[in-house]
Amino acid sequence: ANTPKEDLASWLHAHLGEQDARMGFSYSDVLADCDAWLLARSMQSNSSERSLSTAMRDMFAQSETNRIKRFYQSRFKGSADNLVIAFRKLVDGIDLGIFDNVSGSKKALLIASHADRLPSQAEAGILALSYAESLENPNR
């Protein structure tokens, strides 16, 4: 029999980044999150020098695979361990600057994820490693 860890990892492998996910986090969800982060980062770095439309045109000129890999490298330094650290910080709410677990953030995470509970530390690690794998190999 599968352990809960294997069950979660297997489910994630089947549903994370899937082209037509009816449940889980589809390829287009992954790509949209990567694009949003890259675009925000580009605008922060060059806000006075370029327009939003120029930043979008430059970003969309790159392949989807390249954008996903750039996100993983830029946001997490291409490290699954860094992704695990980030995911584990979310299990009890969102940290903002010097404030840990901002009021209402746990409820916001539950609403956004359509879940009745946030993952445990162990589950967050499994989620992060599966997400790292999908970012490293975006065209499964």
mmCIF file with all atom_site columns, C-alpha atoms in Angstrom:
data_model
loop_
_atom_site.group_PDB
_atom_site.id
_atom_site.type_symbol
_atom_site.label_atom_id
_atom_site.label_alt_id
_atom_site.label_comp_id
_atom_site.label_asym_id
_atom_site.label_entity_id
_atom_site.label_seq_id
_atom_site.pdbx_PDB_ins_code
_atom_site.Cartn_x
_atom_site.Cartn_y
_atom_site.Cartn_z
_atom_site.occupancy
_atom_site.B_iso_or_equiv
_atom_site.pdbx_formal_charge
_atom_site.auth_seq_id
_atom_site.auth_comp_id
_atom_site.auth_asym_id
_atom_site.auth_atom_id
_atom_site.pdbx_PDB_model_num
ATOM 1   C CA . ALA A 1 1   ? 0.000   0.000  0.000   1.00 0.00 ? 1   ALA A CA 1
ATOM 2   C CA . ASN A 1 2   ? 1.119   3.537  -0.700  1.00 0.00 ? 2   ASN A CA 1
ATOM 3   C CA . THR A 1 3   ? 2.082   5.758  2.194   1.00 0.00 ? 3   THR A CA 1
ATOM 4   C CA . PRO A 1 4   ? 0.353   9.162  2.432   1.00 0.00 ? 4   PRO A CA 1
ATOM 5   C CA . LYS A 1 5   ? 3.607   10.730 1.170   1.00 0.00 ? 5   LYS A CA 1
ATOM 6   C CA . GLU A 1 6   ? 3.606   8.491  -1.924  1.00 0.00 ? 6   GLU A CA 1
ATOM 7   C CA . ASP A 1 7   ? -0.096  9.120  -2.496  1.00 0.00 ? 7   ASP A CA 1
ATOM 8   C CA . LEU A 1 8   ? 0.350   12.899 -2.399  1.00 0.00 ? 8   LEU A CA 1
ATOM 9   C CA . ALA A 1 9   ? 3.484   12.793 -4.543  1.00 0.00 ? 9   ALA A CA 1
ATOM 10  C CA . SER A 1 10  ? 1.772   10.494 -7.079  1.00 0.00 ? 10  SER A CA 1
ATOM 11  C CA . TRP A 1 11  ? -1.320  12.682 -7.221  1.00 0.00 ? 11  TRP A CA 1
ATOM 12  C CA . LEU A 1 12  ? 0.804   15.801 -7.701  1.00 0.00 ? 12  LEU A CA 1
ATOM 13  C CA . HIS A 1 13  ? 2.858   14.170 -10.429 1.00 0.00 ? 13  HIS A CA 1
ATOM 14  C CA . ALA A 1 14  ? -0.362  13.302 -12.252 1.00 0.00 ? 14  ALA A CA 1
ATOM 15  C CA . HIS A 1 15  ? -2.065  16.682 -11.825 1.00 0.00 ? 15  HIS A CA 1
ATOM 16  C CA . LEU A 1 16  ? 0.557   19.423 -11.419 1.00 0.00 ? 16  LEU A CA 1
ATOM 17  C CA . GLY A 1 17  ? 1.252   21.141 -14.713 1.00 0.00 ? 17  GLY A CA 1
ATOM 18  C CA . GLU A 1 18  ? -1.118  18.871 -16.627 1.00 0.00 ? 18  GLU A CA 1
ATOM 19  C CA . GLN A 1 19  ? -2.376  20.395 -19.884 1.00 0.00 ? 19  GLN A CA 1
ATOM 20  C CA . ASP A 1 20  ? -6.109  20.095 -19.136 1.00 0.00 ? 20  ASP A CA 1
ATOM 21  C CA . ALA A 1 21  ? -6.281  19.842 -15.363 1.00 0.00 ? 21  ALA A CA 1
ATOM 22  C CA . ARG A 1 22  ? -9.809  19.574 -14.076 1.00 0.00 ? 22  ARG A CA 1
ATOM 23  C CA . MET A 1 23  ? -8.355  19.404 -10.603 1.00 0.00 ? 23  MET A CA 1
ATOM 24  C CA . GLY A 1 24  ? -4.991  20.516 -9.409  1.00 0.00 ? 24  GLY A CA 1
ATOM 25  C CA . PHE A 1 25  ? -2.778  23.162 -10.948 1.00 0.00 ? 25  PHE A CA 1
ATOM 26  C CA . SER A 1 26  ? -2.762  23.104 -14.751 1.00 0.00 ? 26  SER A CA 1
ATOM 27  C CA . TYR A 1 27  ? 0.121   23.936 -17.064 1.00 0.00 ? 27  TYR A CA 1
ATOM 28  C CA . SER A 1 28  ? -1.580  27.236 -17.892 1.00 0.00 ? 28  SER A CA 1
ATOM 29  C CA . ASP A 1 29  ? -1.851  27.999 -14.143 1.00 0.00 ? 29  ASP A CA 1
ATOM 30  C CA . VAL A 1 30  ? 1.873   27.335 -13.705 1.00 0.00 ? 30  VAL A CA 1
ATOM 31  C CA . LEU A 1 31  ? 2.721   29.462 -16.745 1.00 0.00 ? 31  LEU A CA 1
ATOM 32  C CA . ALA A 1 32  ? 0.442   32.323 -15.659 1.00 0.00 ? 32  ALA A CA 1
ATOM 33  C CA . ASP A 1 33  ? 2.037   32.425 -12.209 1.00 0.00 ? 33  ASP A CA 1
ATOM 34  C CA . CYS A 1 34  ? 5.527   32.381 -13.714 1.00 0.00 ? 34  CYS A CA 1
ATOM 35  C CA . ASP A 1 35  ? 4.640   35.114 -16.207 1.00 0.00 ? 35  ASP A CA 1
ATOM 36  C CA . ALA A 1 36  ? 3.061   37.315 -13.524 1.00 0.00 ? 36  ALA A CA 1
ATOM 37  C CA . TRP A 1 37  ? 6.126   37.054 -11.301 1.00 0.00 ? 37  TRP A CA 1
ATOM 38  C CA . LEU A 1 38  ? 8.559   37.686 -14.179 1.00 0.00 ? 38  LEU A CA 1
ATOM 39  C CA . LEU A 1 39  ? 6.542   40.654 -15.410 1.00 0.00 ? 39  LEU A CA 1
ATOM 40  C CA . ALA A 1 40  ? 6.305   42.210 -11.940 1.00 0.00 ? 40  ALA A CA 1
ATOM 41  C CA . ARG A 1 41  ? 10.039  41.699 -11.464 1.00 0.00 ? 41  ARG A CA 1
ATOM 42  C CA . SER A 1 42  ? 10.782  43.291 -14.843 1.00 0.00 ? 42  SER A CA 1
ATOM 43  C CA . MET A 1 43  ? 8.632   46.311 -14.046 1.00 0.00 ? 43  MET A CA 1
ATOM 44  C CA . GLN A 1 44  ? 10.244  46.738 -10.614 1.00 0.00 ? 44  GLN A CA 1
ATOM 45  C CA . SER A 1 45  ? 13.725  46.580 -12.102 1.00 0.00 ? 45  SER A CA 1
ATOM 46  C CA . ASN A 1 46  ? 13.033  48.882 -15.046 1.00 0.00 ? 46  ASN A CA 1
ATOM 47  C CA . SER A 1 47  ? 9.947   50.850 -14.013 1.00 0.00 ? 47  SER A CA 1
ATOM 48  C CA . SER A 1 48  ? 11.138  54.218 -15.289 1.00 0.00 ? 48  SER A CA 1
ATOM 49  C CA . GLU A 1 49  ? 12.720  52.869 -18.455 1.00 0.00 ? 49  GLU A CA 1
ATOM 50  C CA . ARG A 1 50  ? 10.041  50.723 -20.075 1.00 0.00 ? 50  ARG A CA 1
ATOM 51  C CA . SER A 1 51  ? 6.337   50.458 -20.484 1.00 0.00 ? 51  SER A CA 1
ATOM 52  C CA . LEU A 1 52  ? 4.211   47.529 -19.428 1.00 0.00 ? 52  LEU A CA 1
ATOM 53  C CA . SER A 1 53  ? 3.474   46.698 -23.062 1.00 0.00 ? 53  SER A CA 1
ATOM 54  C CA . THR A 1 54  ? 7.208   46.593 -23.885 1.00 0.00 ? 54  THR A CA 1
ATOM 55  C CA . ALA A 1 55  ? 7.892   44.342 -20.898 1.00 0.00 ? 55  ALA A CA 1
ATOM 56  C CA . MET A 1 56  ? 5.049   42.026 -21.944 1.00 0.00 ? 56  MET A CA 1
ATOM 57  C CA . ARG A 1 57  ? 6.190   41.940 -25.572 1.00 0.00 ? 57  ARG A CA 1
ATOM 58  C CA . ASP A 1 58  ? 9.744   41.059 -24.503 1.00 0.00 ? 58  ASP A CA 1
ATOM 59  C CA . MET A 1 59  ? 8.527   38.354 -22.140 1.00 0.00 ? 59  MET A CA 1
ATOM 60  C CA . PHE A 1 60  ? 6.074   36.765 -24.579 1.00 0.00 ? 60  PHE A CA 1
ATOM 61  C CA . ALA A 1 61  ? 8.781   36.665 -27.269 1.00 0.00 ? 61  ALA A CA 1
ATOM 62  C CA . GLN A 1 62  ? 10.400  33.909 -25.192 1.00 0.00 ? 62  GLN A CA 1
ATOM 63  C CA . SER A 1 63  ? 9.152   30.335 -25.239 1.00 0.00 ? 63  SER A CA 1
ATOM 64  C CA . GLU A 1 64  ? 6.858   29.105 -22.477 1.00 0.00 ? 64  GLU A CA 1
ATOM 65  C CA . THR A 1 65  ? 9.502   26.622 -21.361 1.00 0.00 ? 65  THR A CA 1
ATOM 66  C CA . ASN A 1 66  ? 12.112  29.367 -21.144 1.00 0.00 ? 66  ASN A CA 1
ATOM 67  C CA . ARG A 1 67  ? 9.791   31.588 -19.088 1.00 0.00 ? 67  ARG A CA 1
ATOM 68  C CA . ILE A 1 68  ? 9.007   28.800 -16.618 1.00 0.00 ? 68  ILE A CA 1
ATOM 69  C CA . LYS A 1 69  ? 12.683  27.936 -16.230 1.00 0.00 ? 69  LYS A CA 1
ATOM 70  C CA . ARG A 1 70  ? 13.612  31.633 -15.863 1.00 0.00 ? 70  ARG A CA 1
ATOM 71  C CA . PHE A 1 71  ? 11.020  31.986 -13.103 1.00 0.00 ? 71  PHE A CA 1
ATOM 72  C CA . TYR A 1 72  ? 12.420  28.972 -11.255 1.00 0.00 ? 72  TYR A CA 1
ATOM 73  C CA . GLN A 1 73  ? 15.973  30.277 -11.589 1.00 0.00 ? 73  GLN A CA 1
ATOM 74  C CA . SER A 1 74  ? 15.136  33.901 -10.725 1.00 0.00 ? 74  SER A CA 1
ATOM 75  C CA . ARG A 1 75  ? 12.678  33.263 -7.899  1.00 0.00 ? 75  ARG A CA 1
ATOM 76  C CA . PHE A 1 76  ? 14.208  30.168 -6.287  1.00 0.00 ? 76  PHE A CA 1
ATOM 77  C CA . LYS A 1 77  ? 17.764  30.166 -7.703  1.00 0.00 ? 77  LYS A CA 1
ATOM 78  C CA . GLY A 1 78  ? 16.883  26.889 -9.418  1.00 0.00 ? 78  GLY A CA 1
ATOM 79  C CA . SER A 1 79  ? 16.888  25.119 -6.052  1.00 0.00 ? 79  SER A CA 1
ATOM 80  C CA . ALA A 1 80  ? 14.230  22.694 -4.843  1.00 0.00 ? 80  ALA A CA 1
ATOM 81  C CA . ASP A 1 81  ? 15.464  23.347 -1.289  1.00 0.00 ? 81  ASP A CA 1
ATOM 82  C CA . ASN A 1 82  ? 14.673  27.062 -1.652  1.00 0.00 ? 82  ASN A CA 1
ATOM 83  C CA . LEU A 1 83  ? 11.204  26.179 -2.879  1.00 0.00 ? 83  LEU A CA 1
ATOM 84  C CA . VAL A 1 84  ? 10.661  23.878 0.131   1.00 0.00 ? 84  VAL A CA 1
ATOM 85  C CA . ILE A 1 85  ? 11.644  26.730 2.462   1.00 0.00 ? 85  ILE A CA 1
ATOM 86  C CA . ALA A 1 86  ? 9.183   29.089 0.753   1.00 0.00 ? 86  ALA A CA 1
ATOM 87  C CA . PHE A 1 87  ? 6.325   26.565 0.831   1.00 0.00 ? 87  PHE A CA 1
ATOM 88  C CA . ARG A 1 88  ? 6.890   25.682 4.482   1.00 0.00 ? 88  ARG A CA 1
ATOM 89  C CA . LYS A 1 89  ? 6.625   29.361 5.437   1.00 0.00 ? 89  LYS A CA 1
ATOM 90  C CA . LEU A 1 90  ? 3.057   29.369 4.091   1.00 0.00 ? 90  LEU A CA 1
ATOM 91  C CA . VAL A 1 91  ? 1.630   26.535 6.207   1.00 0.00 ? 91  VAL A CA 1
ATOM 92  C CA . ASP A 1 92  ? 0.637   28.897 8.994   1.00 0.00 ? 92  ASP A CA 1
ATOM 93  C CA . GLY A 1 93  ? -0.069  32.076 7.015   1.00 0.00 ? 93  GLY A CA 1
ATOM 94  C CA . ILE A 1 94  ? 1.638   34.720 4.917   1.00 0.00 ? 94  ILE A CA 1
ATOM 95  C CA . ASP A 1 95  ? 4.621   36.646 6.229   1.00 0.00 ? 95  ASP A CA 1
ATOM 96  C CA . LEU A 1 96  ? 4.865   40.284 5.158   1.00 0.00 ? 96  LEU A CA 1
ATOM 97  C CA . GLY A 1 97  ? 8.103   42.106 5.842   1.00 0.00 ? 97  GLY A CA 1
ATOM 98  C CA . ILE A 1 98  ? 8.803   41.863 9.557   1.00 0.00 ? 98  ILE A CA 1
ATOM 99  C CA . PHE A 1 99  ? 5.307   40.533 10.307  1.00 0.00 ? 99  PHE A CA 1
ATOM 100 C CA . ASP A 1 100 ? 4.799   36.779 10.549  1.00 0.00 ? 100 ASP A CA 1
ATOM 101 C CA . ASN A 1 101 ? 1.448   35.205 9.715   1.00 0.00 ? 101 ASN A CA 1
ATOM 102 C CA . VAL A 1 102 ? -0.420  38.397 8.828   1.00 0.00 ? 102 VAL A CA 1
ATOM 103 C CA . SER A 1 103 ? -3.945  38.437 10.221  1.00 0.00 ? 103 SER A CA 1
ATOM 104 C CA . GLY A 1 104 ? -6.441  36.897 7.827   1.00 0.00 ? 104 GLY A CA 1
ATOM 105 C CA . SER A 1 105 ? -3.768  35.424 5.576   1.00 0.00 ? 105 SER A CA 1
ATOM 106 C CA . LYS A 1 106 ? -4.474  31.828 6.579   1.00 0.00 ? 106 LYS A CA 1
ATOM 107 C CA . LYS A 1 107 ? -8.137  32.282 5.632   1.00 0.00 ? 107 LYS A CA 1
ATOM 108 C CA . ALA A 1 108 ? -7.104  33.896 2.332   1.00 0.00 ? 108 ALA A CA 1
ATOM 109 C CA . LEU A 1 109 ? -4.842  30.932 1.525   1.00 0.00 ? 109 LEU A CA 1
ATOM 110 C CA . LEU A 1 110 ? -7.675  28.494 2.281   1.00 0.00 ? 110 LEU A CA 1
ATOM 111 C CA . ILE A 1 111 ? -10.075 30.399 0.034   1.00 0.00 ? 111 ILE A CA 1
ATOM 112 C CA . ALA A 1 112 ? -7.543  30.665 -2.798  1.00 0.00 ? 112 ALA A CA 1
ATOM 113 C CA . SER A 1 113 ? -6.709  26.968 -2.614  1.00 0.00 ? 113 SER A CA 1
ATOM 114 C CA . HIS A 1 114 ? -10.313 25.795 -2.199  1.00 0.00 ? 114 HIS A CA 1
ATOM 115 C CA . ALA A 1 115 ? -9.089  23.699 0.733   1.00 0.00 ? 115 ALA A CA 1
ATOM 116 C CA . ASP A 1 116 ? -10.441 23.031 4.190   1.00 0.00 ? 116 ASP A CA 1
ATOM 117 C CA . ARG A 1 117 ? -6.972  23.068 5.747   1.00 0.00 ? 117 ARG A CA 1
ATOM 118 C CA . LEU A 1 118 ? -3.445  24.157 4.950   1.00 0.00 ? 118 LEU A CA 1
ATOM 119 C CA . PRO A 1 119 ? -0.805  21.459 4.428   1.00 0.00 ? 119 PRO A CA 1
ATOM 120 C CA . SER A 1 120 ? 1.396   20.192 7.229   1.00 0.00 ? 120 SER A CA 1
ATOM 121 C CA . GLN A 1 121 ? 5.125   20.917 7.140   1.00 0.00 ? 121 GLN A CA 1
ATOM 122 C CA . ALA A 1 122 ? 5.718   17.440 5.664   1.00 0.00 ? 122 ALA A CA 1
ATOM 123 C CA . GLU A 1 123 ? 3.012   17.914 3.027   1.00 0.00 ? 123 GLU A CA 1
ATOM 124 C CA . ALA A 1 124 ? 4.407   21.350 2.161   1.00 0.00 ? 124 ALA A CA 1
ATOM 125 C CA . GLY A 1 125 ? 7.773   19.719 1.503   1.00 0.00 ? 125 GLY A CA 1
ATOM 126 C CA . ILE A 1 126 ? 6.197   17.155 -0.819  1.00 0.00 ? 126 ILE A CA 1
ATOM 127 C CA . LEU A 1 127 ? 4.219   19.887 -2.607  1.00 0.00 ? 127 LEU A CA 1
ATOM 128 C CA . ALA A 1 128 ? 7.350   21.992 -3.053  1.00 0.00 ? 128 ALA A CA 1
ATOM 129 C CA . LEU A 1 129 ? 9.461   19.140 -4.409  1.00 0.00 ? 129 LEU A CA 1
ATOM 130 C CA . SER A 1 130 ? 6.739   18.210 -6.907  1.00 0.00 ? 130 SER A CA 1
ATOM 131 C CA . TYR A 1 131 ? 6.406   21.840 -7.984  1.00 0.00 ? 131 TYR A CA 1
ATOM 132 C CA . ALA A 1 132 ? 10.195  22.108 -8.342  1.00 0.00 ? 132 ALA A CA 1
ATOM 133 C CA . GLU A 1 133 ? 10.174  19.042 -10.587 1.00 0.00 ? 133 GLU A CA 1
ATOM 134 C CA . SER A 1 134 ? 7.457   20.553 -12.778 1.00 0.00 ? 134 SER A CA 1
ATOM 135 C CA . LEU A 1 135 ? 9.393   23.834 -13.047 1.00 0.00 ? 135 LEU A CA 1
ATOM 136 C CA . GLU A 1 136 ? 12.614  22.025 -13.938 1.00 0.00 ? 136 GLU A CA 1
ATOM 137 C CA . ASN A 1 137 ? 10.831  19.946 -16.602 1.00 0.00 ? 137 ASN A CA 1
ATOM 138 C CA . PRO A 1 138 ? 7.869   22.049 -17.752 1.00 0.00 ? 138 PRO A CA 1
ATOM 139 C CA . ASN A 1 139 ? 7.017   20.008 -20.859 1.00 0.00 ? 139 ASN A CA 1
ATOM 140 C CA . ARG A 1 140 ? 6.086   16.648 -19.355 1.00 0.00 ? 140 ARG A CA 1
#
